[in-house]
Amino acid sequence: MAVWSASSFAAVTVFFQLVLPRVSQAQTFSFPFRKPETCGHNQYFDISALSCVPCGANQRQDAQGTSCVCLPGFQTISNNGGADIICKKCPEDRKGVTKDGWNCISCPGSLTAEGKCHCPTGHILVERDVAGTLLSQATCKLCDENEDSFTVANALGNRCVRCEPTFINTSRSCACLKPNILTGGLCFSNTGNFLPHMISAARYGELGKSLISEWFAKYLQSAAAACRVYANLTSCQALGNMCVMNMNSYDSVTFDACRLFQLVFEHTAGLRTVHSVSFWRQNLPWLFYGDQLGLAPQILSTTPLPTNFSFKGQNQNTKMKFVAASYDVRGNFLKWQTLEGGVLQLCPDTETRLNAAYSFGTTYLQSCVIPLSKLLTDFPTPVFYDLYLEYTDEHQQQYIWAVPVLNLNLQHNKMFVNQDSDSGKWLLTRRIFLVDALSGRENDLGSRPRLIRIATQISLSIRLVPNTKNGNIYPPLITIGYSDIDVKDPNSQFVKISFSVKYEMNQGEAHTQTDIALGVLGGLAVLSSLLKTAGWKRRIGSPMIDLQTVMKFLVYYAGDLANVFVVITVGTGLYWLIFFKAQKSVSVLLPMPAQEERFVTYVGCAFALKALQFLHKLISQITIDIFFIDWERPKGKVLKAVEGEGGVRSATVPVSIWRTYFVANEWNEIQTVRKINPLFQVLTVLFLLEVVGFKNLALMDSSSSLSRNPSSYIAPYSHILRYAVSAALWLVVGLIQIMFFAVFYERFIEDKIRQFVDLCCMSNISVFLLSHKCFGYYIHGRSVHGHADTNMEEMNMNLKREAKNGPARLLSSSASTFEQNVKAYHTMNKFLGSFIDHVHKEVDYLIKDKLLLERILGMEFIEPMEKSIFYNDEGYSFSSVLYYGNEATLLIYELLFFCVVDLACQNFILAAFLTYLQQEIFRFIRNIIGQKNLASKTLVDQRFLI
């Protein structure tokens, strides 16, 4: 048995090896592409084989094209679908075929093209008796139009039905004879109550896109007449729908849809109103709020909704429950439906994201591009919506509040009044639709529309009641804009759709407070700039007010005004961030993008002014005058060979230049030392924003969570909140770095500024820094040990002596650095060493302490007359000519640069990259030009500045 199995397996294996390659090589998986419309008259489309198959004998293609039917004059014997049909020719005495095609029958008259029996107009064809038995001969029965019956043949001609009621009411018959009027399948009496004959079927649209609508031409007059004469509910709704399809446009000259609706409305003035609404007449739809000037602001801003909204707490209420009463184009009521699930949102999305539009406080924006063919398929006829906001009163009773509509396409006497910025000229309406592919058809309702009207812009506006503490709002406003699309090739045409929800509140008080703060702080900035300018005038020794003075004042004022804008913008941003995100009952709403323009302008001004201040400081630093005073004296004499004389003579031992090179090199290195690490600053802020999720606090919704579900709707960013979050993080991280640098790093690790001063003392070199013509800084580096050029043993002893007794690098004072105010720049350059030693009494100086107010204001009250003044300085104020002493300016400038780039690009990563890039560029410029200035002013060869 085992042997047989092995041999069988081997045989099968050989078979597959030989056969399968041939099969795979010979078999193909392609075939001709066929469509049902490409099949011939005697072929049908096989839905299984996806190809055209010939019909059998005496057969032809059916109406759908997916099966066969018998030819006229042939009855069906069997039918299993497709071509599996057996047909038999009818005998000569029964040439007709029954309507179901299964039997032959004798006809009383002629035959139709399909071989069926034909009856005259008003008759019905009878082929079977009441029990269903086939008659030997078909008969044509005339429907009884007498008063007792009033019947006519139906559209299929197989049944007698009662005449249309308007025929009976008008003529007491089933015929609408003159002088009665037949329109839209209805019969009306030609009396004074009937509507004018000159009715316009024009469909208003965009410029150059108006046409004569077949739907209006066929049904407008009949709907208006039935509504007026018979108060027919569906006719009145249909008339209202045609007015809405015509953009609620009204022309007092033309009897268009809305003019007819207005005539009917005036005709029903004696009827009662609905729900005490004066614009809502019994039997009629509520389409308008009236055409009085100034009515719109009253409707939108007079009566708040009797409901509250809150973000947090036990009474949390963030869901706006919008409902709609929907109608079809013929005026039939369809149903009540909630707007959730994207009823008004043509753009497809998940239900969660679509429903986020109705979460109170969430600014919503959705846009997409949709193929025109999809809209034509999804909306063959328009659906109309009357919108309401559902709420519950204090007694838990459910009510609905009508939502007004601002139709931007509405024309009143050929004027687009709703596009005016003055709300007093608006005409508010009620009913809307999304897509109208019906009224744009000409000549034939079954043809493709020439124009399709689409609601391409829908915006829901929610406005907060001023000074509310309980989250009260005014009635919401739907703003809708339609576009007429000329249908040419629906498959290649696309339409841009947008849906948005925005929230508004009166920003007048906030703007007033901002203006007050700007005025007060701006005045203080002027005063501060005047003081700085006065101090600068003292330091350059010029009492005259000239153009240079004015320019200097403007530069100082730019820096101070930039600080004012920073204070205002950061304070404003934090106010909106804290009060909007942390509130329970809604009392404030975020400014809209249009209202943020003023804030963004302030930020831009702050950046421009701060950049001017930064460049001014940069230029000042790279153009300072600097001098090194070497106090080292020669240590005796040495024998030196005299070149050319062949002898030797004694000469003074030269002082080494390396100490000066060393000090100059260290000064060059500390020019761009800062109190923060710029790279750490940028990366930390970026980490907090992007990774930790602080950027989510800038979203225009009520959530204060740092993380968001990717499947949920993500609201757009607020410029104000985005600025507030990034500015707050930047300042916090910067201040933490400065505190760490001052408290820990400088004390326990490294203090480069103090180390430089110590280096000057140990090198026996003093430094003169002149930032102004008559003002500068002096670092007294004269060593009390006499010499700095010494061996290691003596240097260590000097260091131990300083460590034991304290530093003794004095100018008869306890300070090692001094600010100086001298009268003559040129004489100082000649007598630096002797000047410090009080050799020249005519240019002598005195040492004193600055007053507290002088320290606060950063200026000197006493102007040196006979002697220059050296002020004791324990704060290393000479660092003001370095990056180190201008950390506040650099931090704010980089903050504004980061925020301006982000506001322009809405990208924190790009802002961080560009901020660090510009930091490095300016640091490079400061180093290179500062190094050249150092070399030229100190006569130190630039090659030693490494």
PDB file of C-alpha atoms in Angstrom, residues 477-702:
ATOM      1  CA  LEU A 477     -28.100  83.622  12.112  1.00  0.00           C
ATOM      2  CA  ILE A 478     -27.626  81.399   9.077  1.00  0.00           C
ATOM      3  CA  THR A 479     -25.751  83.197   6.290  1.00  0.00           C
ATOM      4  CA  ILE A 480     -25.968  81.353   2.999  1.00  0.00           C
ATOM      5  CA  GLY A 481     -24.515  82.052  -0.412  1.00  0.00           C
ATOM      6  CA  TYR A 482     -25.489  80.196  -3.594  1.00  0.00           C
ATOM      7  CA  SER A 483     -23.594  79.703  -6.834  1.00  0.00           C
ATOM      8  CA  ASP A 484     -25.057  78.936 -10.257  1.00  0.00           C
ATOM      9  CA  ILE A 485     -22.959  76.375 -12.100  1.00  0.00           C
ATOM     10  CA  ASP A 486     -23.245  76.118 -15.870  1.00  0.00           C
ATOM     11  CA  VAL A 487     -23.524  72.366 -16.471  1.00  0.00           C
ATOM     12  CA  LYS A 488     -21.289  71.282 -19.343  1.00  0.00           C
ATOM     13  CA  ASP A 489     -19.414  68.119 -18.358  1.00  0.00           C
ATOM     14  CA  PRO A 490     -20.492  67.084 -14.829  1.00  0.00           C
ATOM     15  CA  ASN A 491     -17.746  64.463 -14.556  1.00  0.00           C
ATOM     16  CA  SER A 492     -15.005  67.046 -15.027  1.00  0.00           C
ATOM     17  CA  GLN A 493     -16.614  69.941 -13.139  1.00  0.00           C
ATOM     18  CA  PHE A 494     -15.984  70.484  -9.435  1.00  0.00           C
ATOM     19  CA  VAL A 495     -17.553  72.767  -6.859  1.00  0.00           C
ATOM     20  CA  LYS A 496     -15.897  74.215  -3.748  1.00  0.00           C
ATOM     21  CA  ILE A 497     -18.154  73.975  -0.691  1.00  0.00           C
ATOM     22  CA  SER A 498     -17.665  75.509   2.770  1.00  0.00           C
ATOM     23  CA  PHE A 499     -19.561  75.273   6.055  1.00  0.00           C
ATOM     24  CA  SER A 500     -18.591  77.237   9.139  1.00  0.00           C
ATOM     25  CA  VAL A 501     -19.777  78.097  12.636  1.00  0.00           C
ATOM     26  CA  LYS A 502     -18.439  81.279  14.212  1.00  0.00           C
ATOM     27  CA  TYR A 503     -19.002  82.997  17.539  1.00  0.00           C
ATOM     28  CA  GLU A 504     -19.191  86.720  18.120  1.00  0.00           C
ATOM     29  CA  MET A 505     -19.305  89.113  21.029  1.00  0.00           C
ATOM     30  CA  ASN A 506     -19.126  92.888  21.277  1.00  0.00           C
ATOM     31  CA  GLN A 507     -15.427  93.760  21.365  1.00  0.00           C
ATOM     32  CA  GLY A 508     -16.021  97.480  21.931  1.00  0.00           C
ATOM     33  CA  GLU A 509     -15.200  97.385  25.653  1.00  0.00           C
ATOM     34  CA  ALA A 510     -12.057  95.331  25.067  1.00  0.00           C
ATOM     35  CA  HIS A 511     -10.894  97.761  22.383  1.00  0.00           C
ATOM     36  CA  THR A 512     -11.566 100.706  24.695  1.00  0.00           C
ATOM     37  CA  GLN A 513      -9.516  99.166  27.499  1.00  0.00           C
ATOM     38  CA  THR A 514      -6.713  98.373  25.077  1.00  0.00           C
ATOM     39  CA  ASP A 515      -6.716 101.953  23.788  1.00  0.00           C
ATOM     40  CA  ILE A 516      -6.557 103.293  27.350  1.00  0.00           C
ATOM     41  CA  ALA A 517      -3.668 100.997  28.225  1.00  0.00           C
ATOM     42  CA  LEU A 518      -1.886 101.915  25.008  1.00  0.00           C
ATOM     43  CA  GLY A 519      -2.364 105.625  25.678  1.00  0.00           C
ATOM     44  CA  VAL A 520      -1.124 105.481  29.296  1.00  0.00           C
ATOM     45  CA  LEU A 521       1.824 103.183  28.618  1.00  0.00           C
ATOM     46  CA  GLY A 522       2.635 105.049  25.409  1.00  0.00           C
ATOM     47  CA  GLY A 523       2.848 108.274  27.407  1.00  0.00           C
ATOM     48  CA  LEU A 524       5.191 106.625  29.888  1.00  0.00           C
ATOM     49  CA  ALA A 525       7.247 105.374  26.944  1.00  0.00           C
ATOM     50  CA  VAL A 526       7.585 108.957  25.687  1.00  0.00           C
ATOM     51  CA  LEU A 527       8.769 110.089  29.124  1.00  0.00           C
ATOM     52  CA  SER A 528      11.237 107.210  29.354  1.00  0.00           C
ATOM     53  CA  SER A 529      12.586 107.977  25.889  1.00  0.00           C
ATOM     54  CA  LEU A 530      13.026 111.653  26.765  1.00  0.00           C
ATOM     55  CA  LEU A 531      15.025 110.710  29.855  1.00  0.00           C
ATOM     56  CA  LYS A 532      17.187 108.333  27.828  1.00  0.00           C
ATOM     57  CA  THR A 533      17.739 111.012  25.209  1.00  0.00           C
ATOM     58  CA  ALA A 534      18.692 113.536  27.909  1.00  0.00           C
ATOM     59  CA  GLY A 535      21.143 111.029  29.374  1.00  0.00           C
ATOM     60  CA  TRP A 536      22.585 110.386  25.961  1.00  0.00           C
ATOM     61  CA  LYS A 537      23.039 114.118  25.360  1.00  0.00           C
ATOM     62  CA  ARG A 538      25.005 114.387  28.609  1.00  0.00           C
ATOM     63  CA  ARG A 539      27.173 111.429  27.648  1.00  0.00           C
ATOM     64  CA  ILE A 540      28.110 112.886  24.266  1.00  0.00           C
ATOM     65  CA  GLY A 541      28.670 116.349  25.749  1.00  0.00           C
ATOM     66  CA  SER A 542      26.315 118.131  23.357  1.00  0.00           C
ATOM     67  CA  PRO A 543      23.697 120.593  24.677  1.00  0.00           C
ATOM     68  CA  MET A 544      22.207 121.307  21.234  1.00  0.00           C
ATOM     69  CA  ILE A 545      19.003 119.675  19.981  1.00  0.00           C
ATOM     70  CA  ASP A 546      19.681 118.733  16.397  1.00  0.00           C
ATOM     71  CA  LEU A 547      18.561 116.112  13.862  1.00  0.00           C
ATOM     72  CA  GLN A 548      20.788 113.521  15.484  1.00  0.00           C
ATOM     73  CA  THR A 549      19.037 114.124  18.790  1.00  0.00           C
ATOM     74  CA  VAL A 550      15.630 113.669  17.208  1.00  0.00           C
ATOM     75  CA  MET A 551      16.723 110.444  15.523  1.00  0.00           C
ATOM     76  CA  LYS A 552      18.141 109.150  18.786  1.00  0.00           C
ATOM     77  CA  PHE A 553      14.891 109.946  20.554  1.00  0.00           C
ATOM     78  CA  LEU A 554      12.946 108.051  17.905  1.00  0.00           C
ATOM     79  CA  VAL A 555      15.213 105.029  18.291  1.00  0.00           C
ATOM     80  CA  TYR A 556      14.791 105.043  22.065  1.00  0.00           C
ATOM     81  CA  TYR A 557      11.049 105.550  21.659  1.00  0.00           C
ATOM     82  CA  ALA A 558      10.891 102.613  19.221  1.00  0.00           C
ATOM     83  CA  GLY A 559      12.377 100.321  21.855  1.00  0.00           C
ATOM     84  CA  ASP A 560      10.129 101.577  24.642  1.00  0.00           C
ATOM     85  CA  LEU A 561       7.012 101.518  22.457  1.00  0.00           C
ATOM     86  CA  ALA A 562       7.875  97.964  21.419  1.00  0.00           C
ATOM     87  CA  ASN A 563       7.884  97.011  25.100  1.00  0.00           C
ATOM     88  CA  VAL A 564       4.484  98.680  25.475  1.00  0.00           C
ATOM     89  CA  PHE A 565       3.076  96.633  22.599  1.00  0.00           C
ATOM     90  CA  VAL A 566       4.575  93.462  24.082  1.00  0.00           C
ATOM     91  CA  VAL A 567       2.984  94.145  27.462  1.00  0.00           C
ATOM     92  CA  ILE A 568      -0.392  94.859  25.870  1.00  0.00           C
ATOM     93  CA  THR A 569      -0.378  91.912  23.457  1.00  0.00           C
ATOM     94  CA  VAL A 570       0.877  89.371  26.004  1.00  0.00           C
ATOM     95  CA  GLY A 571      -1.563  90.649  28.606  1.00  0.00           C
ATOM     96  CA  THR A 572      -4.441  90.595  26.116  1.00  0.00           C
ATOM     97  CA  GLY A 573      -3.541  87.110  24.929  1.00  0.00           C
ATOM     98  CA  LEU A 574      -3.312  85.708  28.450  1.00  0.00           C
ATOM     99  CA  TYR A 575      -6.631  87.360  29.309  1.00  0.00           C
ATOM    100  CA  TRP A 576      -8.444  85.588  26.469  1.00  0.00           C
ATOM    101  CA  LEU A 577      -6.610  82.328  27.148  1.00  0.00           C
ATOM    102  CA  ILE A 578      -7.438  82.218  30.851  1.00  0.00           C
ATOM    103  CA  PHE A 579     -10.933  83.659  30.835  1.00  0.00           C
ATOM    104  CA  PHE A 580     -12.162  81.754  27.773  1.00  0.00           C
ATOM    105  CA  LYS A 581     -10.694  78.355  28.587  1.00  0.00           C
ATOM    106  CA  ALA A 582     -11.338  78.422  32.354  1.00  0.00           C
ATOM    107  CA  GLN A 583     -14.867  79.852  32.443  1.00  0.00           C
ATOM    108  CA  LYS A 584     -17.838  77.749  33.525  1.00  0.00           C
ATOM    109  CA  SER A 585     -20.876  79.773  32.509  1.00  0.00           C
ATOM    110  CA  VAL A 586     -19.989  81.481  29.253  1.00  0.00           C
ATOM    111  CA  SER A 587     -19.296  85.185  29.628  1.00  0.00           C
ATOM    112  CA  VAL A 588     -16.642  85.781  26.966  1.00  0.00           C
ATOM    113  CA  LEU A 589     -16.064  84.446  23.459  1.00  0.00           C
ATOM    114  CA  LEU A 590     -12.913  84.613  21.404  1.00  0.00           C
ATOM    115  CA  PRO A 591     -12.527  87.387  18.838  1.00  0.00           C
ATOM    116  CA  MET A 592     -13.211  86.330  15.274  1.00  0.00           C
ATOM    117  CA  PRO A 593     -10.371  86.297  12.719  1.00  0.00           C
ATOM    118  CA  ALA A 594     -11.481  89.669  11.360  1.00  0.00           C
ATOM    119  CA  GLN A 595     -11.434  91.099  14.902  1.00  0.00           C
ATOM    120  CA  GLU A 596      -7.917  89.720  15.445  1.00  0.00           C
ATOM    121  CA  GLU A 597      -6.434  91.926  12.740  1.00  0.00           C
ATOM    122  CA  ARG A 598      -5.906  94.757  15.194  1.00  0.00           C
ATOM    123  CA  PHE A 599      -4.107  92.440  17.603  1.00  0.00           C
ATOM    124  CA  VAL A 600      -1.897  91.033  14.836  1.00  0.00           C
ATOM    125  CA  THR A 601      -1.070  94.599  13.795  1.00  0.00           C
ATOM    126  CA  TYR A 602       0.103  95.337  17.340  1.00  0.00           C
ATOM    127  CA  VAL A 603       2.338  92.263  17.276  1.00  0.00           C
ATOM    128  CA  GLY A 604       3.771  93.296  13.914  1.00  0.00           C
ATOM    129  CA  CYS A 605       4.455  96.823  15.183  1.00  0.00           C
ATOM    130  CA  ALA A 606       6.126  95.428  18.302  1.00  0.00           C
ATOM    131  CA  PHE A 607       8.410  93.255  16.200  1.00  0.00           C
ATOM    132  CA  ALA A 608       9.352  96.043  13.795  1.00  0.00           C
ATOM    133  CA  LEU A 609      10.131  98.473  16.622  1.00  0.00           C
ATOM    134  CA  LYS A 610      12.026  95.886  18.662  1.00  0.00           C
ATOM    135  CA  ALA A 611      14.034  94.890  15.580  1.00  0.00           C
ATOM    136  CA  LEU A 612      15.016  98.558  15.154  1.00  0.00           C
ATOM    137  CA  GLN A 613      16.121  98.716  18.785  1.00  0.00           C
ATOM    138  CA  PHE A 614      18.066  95.466  18.431  1.00  0.00           C
ATOM    139  CA  LEU A 615      19.888  96.684  15.309  1.00  0.00           C
ATOM    140  CA  HIS A 616      20.685  99.969  17.046  1.00  0.00           C
ATOM    141  CA  LYS A 617      22.243  98.149  19.984  1.00  0.00           C
ATOM    142  CA  LEU A 618      24.093  95.811  17.658  1.00  0.00           C
ATOM    143  CA  ILE A 619      25.605  98.692  15.705  1.00  0.00           C
ATOM    144  CA  SER A 620      26.524 100.490  18.937  1.00  0.00           C
ATOM    145  CA  GLN A 621      28.325  97.419  20.273  1.00  0.00           C
ATOM    146  CA  ILE A 622      30.381  96.752  17.167  1.00  0.00           C
ATOM    147  CA  THR A 623      31.564 100.388  16.983  1.00  0.00           C
ATOM    148  CA  ILE A 624      32.667 101.012  20.585  1.00  0.00           C
ATOM    149  CA  ASP A 625      36.139 102.330  21.352  1.00  0.00           C
ATOM    150  CA  ILE A 626      38.245 100.020  23.500  1.00  0.00           C
ATOM    151  CA  PHE A 627      41.754 100.505  24.936  1.00  0.00           C
ATOM    152  CA  PHE A 628      44.015  98.211  26.984  1.00  0.00           C
ATOM    153  CA  ILE A 629      46.345  99.770  29.582  1.00  0.00           C
ATOM    154  CA  ASP A 630      49.282  97.539  30.438  1.00  0.00           C
ATOM    155  CA  TRP A 631      50.601  98.422  33.927  1.00  0.00           C
ATOM    156  CA  GLU A 632      53.495  96.055  33.727  1.00  0.00           C
ATOM    157  CA  ARG A 633      56.934  97.729  34.083  1.00  0.00           C
ATOM    158  CA  PRO A 634      60.313  96.424  32.897  1.00  0.00           C
ATOM    159  CA  LYS A 635      62.334  94.342  35.381  1.00  0.00           C
ATOM    160  CA  GLY A 636      65.788  95.872  34.978  1.00  0.00           C
ATOM    161  CA  LYS A 637      68.159  95.853  32.052  1.00  0.00           C
ATOM    162  CA  VAL A 638      69.940  93.285  29.891  1.00  0.00           C
ATOM    163  CA  LEU A 639      72.980  93.325  27.602  1.00  0.00           C
ATOM    164  CA  LYS A 640      71.887  93.466  24.022  1.00  0.00           C
ATOM    165  CA  ALA A 641      74.021  93.157  20.888  1.00  0.00           C
ATOM    166  CA  VAL A 642      73.934  96.183  18.657  1.00  0.00           C
ATOM    167  CA  GLU A 643      73.517  95.167  15.063  1.00  0.00           C
ATOM    168  CA  GLY A 644      76.150  96.718  12.733  1.00  0.00           C
ATOM    169  CA  GLU A 645      78.378  98.004  15.524  1.00  0.00           C
ATOM    170  CA  GLY A 646      79.830  94.695  16.605  1.00  0.00           C
ATOM    171  CA  GLY A 647      79.344  95.523  20.301  1.00  0.00           C
ATOM    172  CA  VAL A 648      76.831  95.220  23.133  1.00  0.00           C
ATOM    173  CA  ARG A 649      75.003  97.679  25.316  1.00  0.00           C
ATOM    174  CA  SER A 650      72.491  97.579  28.112  1.00  0.00           C
ATOM    175  CA  ALA A 651      68.741  97.841  27.289  1.00  0.00           C
ATOM    176  CA  THR A 652      65.496  97.821  29.205  1.00  0.00           C
ATOM    177  CA  VAL A 653      63.879  94.406  29.486  1.00  0.00           C
ATOM    178  CA  PRO A 654      60.811  94.485  27.163  1.00  0.00           C
ATOM    179  CA  VAL A 655      57.345  93.862  28.596  1.00  0.00           C
ATOM    180  CA  SER A 656      55.636  90.781  27.224  1.00  0.00           C
ATOM    181  CA  ILE A 657      52.713  91.428  24.845  1.00  0.00           C
ATOM    182  CA  TRP A 658      51.138  88.017  25.429  1.00  0.00           C
ATOM    183  CA  ARG A 659      49.135  89.194  28.431  1.00  0.00           C
ATOM    184  CA  THR A 660      47.473  91.851  26.252  1.00  0.00           C
ATOM    185  CA  TYR A 661      46.790  89.268  23.560  1.00  0.00           C
ATOM    186  CA  PHE A 662      45.310  86.960  26.135  1.00  0.00           C
ATOM    187  CA  VAL A 663      42.996  89.630  27.579  1.00  0.00           C
ATOM    188  CA  ALA A 664      41.950  90.752  24.084  1.00  0.00           C
ATOM    189  CA  ASN A 665      41.180  87.173  23.122  1.00  0.00           C
ATOM    190  CA  GLU A 666      39.044  86.682  26.224  1.00  0.00           C
ATOM    191  CA  TRP A 667      37.159  89.911  25.501  1.00  0.00           C
ATOM    192  CA  ASN A 668      36.539  88.673  22.001  1.00  0.00           C
ATOM    193  CA  GLU A 669      35.072  85.430  23.396  1.00  0.00           C
ATOM    194  CA  ILE A 670      32.618  87.080  25.815  1.00  0.00           C
ATOM    195  CA  GLN A 671      31.161  89.477  23.245  1.00  0.00           C
ATOM    196  CA  THR A 672      28.204  87.123  22.542  1.00  0.00           C
ATOM    197  CA  VAL A 673      27.971  85.343  25.890  1.00  0.00           C
ATOM    198  CA  ARG A 674      24.337  85.229  27.041  1.00  0.00           C
ATOM    199  CA  LYS A 675      22.400  84.379  30.157  1.00  0.00           C
ATOM    200  CA  ILE A 676      20.394  81.764  28.289  1.00  0.00           C
ATOM    201  CA  ASN A 677      21.218  78.996  25.864  1.00  0.00           C
ATOM    202  CA  PRO A 678      19.489  79.964  22.592  1.00  0.00           C
ATOM    203  CA  LEU A 679      19.368  76.404  21.237  1.00  0.00           C
ATOM    204  CA  PHE A 680      17.969  75.049  24.499  1.00  0.00           C
ATOM    205  CA  GLN A 681      15.428  77.882  24.519  1.00  0.00           C
ATOM    206  CA  VAL A 682      14.162  77.099  21.027  1.00  0.00           C
ATOM    207  CA  LEU A 683      14.091  73.312  21.465  1.00  0.00           C
ATOM    208  CA  THR A 684      12.382  73.455  24.868  1.00  0.00           C
ATOM    209  CA  VAL A 685       9.626  75.786  23.651  1.00  0.00           C
ATOM    210  CA  LEU A 686       9.133  73.628  20.564  1.00  0.00           C
ATOM    211  CA  PHE A 687       9.001  70.477  22.705  1.00  0.00           C
ATOM    212  CA  LEU A 688       6.373  71.972  25.010  1.00  0.00           C
ATOM    213  CA  LEU A 689       4.260  73.161  22.083  1.00  0.00           C
ATOM    214  CA  GLU A 690       4.424  70.173  19.753  1.00  0.00           C
ATOM    215  CA  VAL A 691       5.156  67.159  21.987  1.00  0.00           C
ATOM    216  CA  VAL A 692       3.581  68.053  25.332  1.00  0.00           C
ATOM    217  CA  GLY A 693       0.647  69.588  23.461  1.00  0.00           C
ATOM    218  CA  PHE A 694       0.433  73.159  24.735  1.00  0.00           C
ATOM    219  CA  LYS A 695      -0.446  74.205  21.185  1.00  0.00           C
ATOM    220  CA  ASN A 696      -3.872  72.595  21.699  1.00  0.00           C
ATOM    221  CA  LEU A 697      -4.690  75.381  24.148  1.00  0.00           C
ATOM    222  CA  ALA A 698      -4.727  77.719  21.148  1.00  0.00           C
ATOM    223  CA  LEU A 699      -7.604  75.895  19.442  1.00  0.00           C
ATOM    224  CA  MET A 700     -10.858  77.818  19.172  1.00  0.00           C
ATOM    225  CA  ASP A 701     -12.916  75.494  21.349  1.00  0.00           C
ATOM    226  CA  SER A 702     -13.813  75.244  25.024  1.00  0.00           C
TER     227      SER A 702
END
